[in-house]
mmCIF file of C-alpha atoms in Angstrom:
data_model
loop_
_atom_site.group_PDB
_atom_site.id
_atom_site.type_symbol
_atom_site.label_atom_id
_atom_site.label_comp_id
_atom_site.label_asym_id
_atom_site.label_seq_id
_atom_site.Cartn_x
_atom_site.Cartn_y
_atom_site.Cartn_z
ATOM 1 C CA GLY O 1 -19.463 -22.365 20.624
ATOM 2 C CA GLU O 2 -21.020 -18.964 20.899
ATOM 3 C CA LEU O 3 -17.643 -17.270 21.451
ATOM 4 C CA ASP O 4 -16.317 -18.722 18.199
ATOM 5 C CA THR O 5 -19.407 -17.499 16.331
ATOM 6 C CA ASP O 6 -19.100 -14.010 17.825
ATOM 7 C CA SER O 7 -15.435 -13.879 16.865
ATOM 8 C CA ALA O 8 -16.169 -15.043 13.312
ATOM 9 C CA VAL O 9 -18.937 -12.463 12.903
ATOM 10 C CA ARG O 10 -16.635 -9.716 14.208
ATOM 11 C CA GLU O 11 -13.884 -10.724 11.779
ATOM 12 C CA ILE O 12 -16.318 -10.710 8.862
ATOM 13 C CA CYS O 13 -17.643 -7.300 9.918
ATOM 14 C CA LEU O 14 -14.109 -5.912 10.113
ATOM 15 C CA SER O 15 -13.249 -7.295 6.678
ATOM 16 C CA ALA O 16 -16.157 -5.398 5.078
ATOM 17 C CA PRO O 17 -14.618 -1.907 5.425
ATOM 18 C CA VAL O 18 -11.281 -3.263 4.216
ATOM 19 C CA ALA O 19 -12.809 -4.793 1.084
ATOM 20 C CA THR O 20 -14.957 -1.701 0.501
ATOM 21 C CA SER O 21 -11.902 0.550 0.769
ATOM 22 C CA GLN O 22 -10.204 -1.420 -2.001
ATOM 23 C CA LEU O 23 -13.244 -0.856 -4.200
ATOM 24 C CA ILE O 24 -13.380 2.860 -3.343
ATOM 25 C CA GLY O 25 -9.663 3.431 -3.893
ATOM 26 C CA GLY O 26 -9.582 1.566 -7.191
ATOM 27 C CA SER O 27 -12.719 3.308 -8.442
ATOM 28 C CA LEU O 28 -11.403 6.757 -7.498
ATOM 29 C CA GLY O 29 -8.099 5.999 -9.191
ATOM 30 C CA MET O 30 -9.829 5.051 -12.436
ATOM 31 C CA VAL O 31 -11.970 8.187 -12.371
ATOM 32 C CA VAL O 32 -9.227 10.742 -11.662
ATOM 33 C CA ILE O 33 -6.163 9.297 -13.436
ATOM 34 C CA ASP O 34 -6.742 11.235 -16.657
ATOM 35 C CA ARG O 35 -7.820 14.446 -14.908
ATOM 36 C CA ALA O 36 -5.187 14.641 -12.177
ATOM 37 C CA GLY O 37 -2.237 13.353 -14.157
ATOM 38 C CA ARG O 38 -0.151 10.317 -13.414
ATOM 39 C CA ARG O 39 2.740 12.017 -11.631
ATOM 40 C CA SER O 40 0.720 14.049 -9.133
ATOM 41 C CA LEU O 41 -1.635 11.145 -8.504
ATOM 42 C CA VAL O 42 1.173 8.708 -7.718
ATOM 43 C CA LEU O 43 2.924 11.225 -5.436
ATOM 44 C CA VAL O 44 -0.246 12.008 -3.459
ATOM 45 C CA SER O 45 -1.077 8.310 -3.312
ATOM 46 C CA LEU O 46 2.372 7.295 -2.078
ATOM 47 C CA ALA O 47 2.384 10.066 0.543
ATOM 48 C CA GLY O 48 -0.950 8.748 1.858
ATOM 49 C CA VAL O 49 0.396 5.190 1.846
ATOM 50 C CA VAL O 50 3.431 6.298 3.888
ATOM 51 C CA LEU O 51 1.225 8.089 6.436
ATOM 52 C CA ALA O 52 -1.058 5.050 6.737
ATOM 53 C CA LEU O 53 1.948 2.756 7.239
ATOM 54 C CA CYS O 54 3.258 5.055 9.982
ATOM 55 C CA SER O 55 -0.176 4.952 11.597
ATOM 56 C CA LEU O 56 -0.160 1.145 11.419
ATOM 57 C CA GLY O 57 3.280 1.144 13.031
ATOM 58 C CA ALA O 58 1.967 3.328 15.843
ATOM 59 C CA ALA O 59 -1.133 1.163 16.234
ATOM 60 C CA PHE O 60 0.988 -1.938 16.862
ATOM 61 C CA SER O 61 3.798 -0.300 18.811
ATOM 62 C CA PRO O 62 4.188 -1.184 22.480
ATOM 63 C CA MET O 63 5.691 2.285 22.962
ATOM 64 C CA VAL O 64 2.437 4.016 21.959
ATOM 65 C CA GLN O 65 -0.119 3.599 24.713
ATOM 66 C CA LEU O 66 -3.481 3.666 22.961
ATOM 67 C CA GLN O 67 -6.661 3.213 24.966
ATOM 68 C CA GLY O 68 -10.273 2.264 24.312
ATOM 69 C CA ALA O 69 -11.814 2.825 20.911
ATOM 70 C CA VAL O 70 -8.626 4.328 19.466
ATOM 71 C CA ALA O 71 -6.675 1.165 20.273
ATOM 72 C CA ALA O 72 -9.420 -0.993 18.800
ATOM 73 C CA TRP O 73 -10.057 0.992 15.619
ATOM 74 C CA LEU O 74 -6.699 2.567 14.677
ATOM 75 C CA PRO O 75 -5.403 -0.566 12.908
ATOM 76 C CA VAL O 76 -8.623 -0.929 10.890
ATOM 77 C CA VAL O 77 -8.846 2.774 10.021
ATOM 78 C CA SER O 78 -5.152 2.830 9.090
ATOM 79 C CA MET O 79 -5.591 -0.196 6.807
ATOM 80 C CA VAL O 80 -8.650 1.370 5.174
ATOM 81 C CA CYS O 81 -6.688 4.607 4.574
ATOM 82 C CA TYR O 82 -3.763 2.603 3.190
ATOM 83 C CA LEU O 83 -5.980 0.722 0.736
ATOM 84 C CA ILE O 84 -7.824 3.846 -0.427
ATOM 85 C CA CYS O 85 -4.552 5.745 -0.925
ATOM 86 C CA PHE O 86 -2.926 2.785 -2.675
ATOM 87 C CA GLY O 87 -5.926 2.265 -4.936
ATOM 88 C CA LEU O 88 -6.020 5.950 -5.801
ATOM 89 C CA GLY O 89 -2.605 6.059 -7.471
ATOM 90 C CA MET O 90 -0.109 3.334 -6.616
ATOM 91 C CA GLY O 91 -2.548 0.714 -7.881
ATOM 92 C CA PRO O 92 -3.471 2.039 -11.348
ATOM 93 C CA VAL O 93 -0.655 4.459 -12.214
ATOM 94 C CA PRO O 94 2.194 1.954 -12.650
ATOM 95 C CA TRP O 95 0.085 -0.111 -15.044
ATOM 96 C CA THR O 96 -0.943 2.987 -16.991
ATOM 97 C CA LEU O 97 2.610 4.325 -17.164
ATOM 98 C CA ASN O 98 3.929 0.971 -18.320
ATOM 99 C CA ALA O 99 1.560 1.104 -21.264
ATOM 100 C CA GLU O 100 2.664 4.658 -22.117
ATOM 101 C CA ILE O 101 6.406 5.059 -21.596
ATOM 102 C CA TYR O 102 7.980 2.312 -23.695
ATOM 103 C CA PRO O 103 8.538 2.566 -27.436
ATOM 104 C CA PHE O 104 6.102 0.476 -29.458
ATOM 105 C CA GLU O 105 8.858 -1.883 -30.678
ATOM 106 C CA CYS O 106 9.671 -3.139 -27.169
ATOM 107 C CA ARG O 107 6.475 -2.309 -25.276
ATOM 108 C CA ALA O 108 5.213 -5.902 -24.930
ATOM 109 C CA LEU O 109 8.545 -7.163 -23.610
ATOM 110 C CA CYS O 110 8.989 -4.217 -21.218
ATOM 111 C CA VAL O 111 5.448 -4.421 -19.838
ATOM 112 C CA SER O 112 5.905 -8.174 -19.357
ATOM 113 C CA ALA O 113 9.183 -7.617 -17.493
ATOM 114 C CA ALA O 114 7.619 -4.924 -15.310
ATOM 115 C CA THR O 115 4.657 -7.189 -14.531
ATOM 116 C CA MET O 116 7.023 -9.988 -13.543
ATOM 117 C CA CYS O 117 8.991 -7.624 -11.285
ATOM 118 C CA ASN O 118 5.748 -6.482 -9.657
ATOM 119 C CA TRP O 119 4.657 -10.037 -8.872
ATOM 120 C CA VAL O 120 8.110 -11.075 -7.640
ATOM 121 C CA ALA O 121 8.083 -8.075 -5.288
ATOM 122 C CA ASN O 122 4.565 -9.006 -4.097
ATOM 123 C CA VAL O 123 5.717 -12.563 -3.354
ATOM 124 C CA LEU O 124 8.786 -11.289 -1.495
ATOM 125 C CA VAL O 125 6.717 -8.962 0.684
ATOM 126 C CA ALA O 126 4.185 -11.691 1.452
ATOM 127 C CA ALA O 127 6.850 -14.337 2.099
ATOM 128 C CA THR O 128 8.943 -12.153 4.402
ATOM 129 C CA PHE O 129 6.339 -10.114 6.290
ATOM 130 C CA LEU O 130 5.934 -12.387 9.308
ATOM 131 C CA ASP O 131 9.696 -12.841 9.758
ATOM 132 C CA LEU O 132 10.295 -9.115 9.295
ATOM 133 C CA SER O 133 7.509 -8.195 11.683
ATOM 134 C CA ARG O 134 9.074 -10.327 14.410
ATOM 135 C CA ALA O 135 12.651 -9.272 13.660
ATOM 136 C CA LEU O 136 11.850 -5.541 13.511
ATOM 137 C CA SER O 137 9.353 -5.441 16.374
ATOM 138 C CA THR O 138 10.147 -2.990 19.141
ATOM 139 C CA SER O 139 8.704 -5.430 21.678
ATOM 140 C CA GLU O 140 11.246 -7.790 23.179
ATOM 141 C CA THR O 141 8.634 -9.694 25.183
ATOM 142 C CA CYS O 142 5.946 -10.249 22.505
ATOM 143 C CA PRO O 143 7.119 -9.446 18.970
ATOM 144 C CA TYR O 144 4.252 -11.469 17.434
ATOM 145 C CA ALA O 145 1.693 -8.971 18.748
ATOM 146 C CA HIS O 146 3.715 -5.892 17.792
ATOM 147 C CA PRO O 147 4.693 -5.886 14.080
ATOM 148 C CA ASP O 148 5.317 -2.127 14.251
ATOM 149 C CA GLY O 149 8.856 -2.175 12.887
ATOM 150 C CA ALA O 150 7.826 -3.824 9.627
ATOM 151 C CA PHE O 151 5.259 -1.105 8.964
ATOM 152 C CA TRP O 152 7.808 1.606 9.723
ATOM 153 C CA MET O 153 10.354 -0.080 7.439
ATOM 154 C CA TYR O 154 7.802 -0.187 4.614
ATOM 155 C CA ALA O 155 7.015 3.485 5.297
ATOM 156 C CA CYS O 156 10.742 4.293 4.927
ATOM 157 C CA VAL O 157 10.816 2.399 1.626
ATOM 158 C CA GLY O 158 7.788 4.470 0.600
ATOM 159 C CA VAL O 159 9.613 7.722 1.440
ATOM 160 C CA VAL O 160 12.574 6.651 -0.697
ATOM 161 C CA GLY O 161 10.170 5.695 -3.482
ATOM 162 C CA TRP O 162 8.414 9.055 -3.188
ATOM 163 C CA LEU O 163 11.738 10.899 -3.531
ATOM 164 C CA VAL O 164 12.782 8.818 -6.540
ATOM 165 C CA LEU O 165 9.433 9.413 -8.229
ATOM 166 C CA ALA O 166 9.322 13.113 -7.306
ATOM 167 C CA PHE O 167 12.645 13.724 -8.998
ATOM 168 C CA GLY O 168 12.564 11.119 -11.763
ATOM 169 C CA LEU O 169 9.011 10.494 -12.926
ATOM 170 C CA PRO O 170 7.883 12.514 -15.938
ATOM 171 C CA GLU O 171 4.238 13.405 -16.450
ATOM 172 C CA THR O 172 2.690 11.459 -19.331
ATOM 173 C CA LYS O 173 -0.802 12.948 -19.170
ATOM 174 C CA GLY O 174 -1.749 14.298 -22.567
ATOM 175 C CA LYS O 175 1.401 12.977 -24.253
ATOM 176 C CA SER O 176 1.326 10.859 -27.385
ATOM 177 C CA ILE O 177 1.568 7.138 -26.706
ATOM 178 C CA GLN O 178 4.072 6.850 -29.557
#
């Protein structure tokens, strides 16, 4: 009926900023990757991703009492920020670095292995998200509606990743590909 149509229209309208943010983030990443440098771009990007994940955790937490427009829009705004930040550096930089850091003799094999690892990790995240969101929810009464713990866990993984990259990732901007 009319309620189903209104709900469908609302869902489509909410998906537009999400899709647009992916376009914006990816486009910005392509434009600034050679100017900003890979290392700084990935660190800024990952810091933004971590903040957006924390915001998503807060948006879904039963412990955070959000009201009105903030409660309605915080998840969408957080997701948009996540996608823009991810697209800025965490999206393009790993692919660029993979093409730059391996010696020519083993580059094809190494890039293939890294691509496989990326897709395996993507499948694992997608396959485990719903179970993790229920298991790590801080709501005992309705964990399905409060996937906050999963977002905070991913934010913690992001912090560890940021530290590893901050101390172990060399800058390749301006370096010879050989």
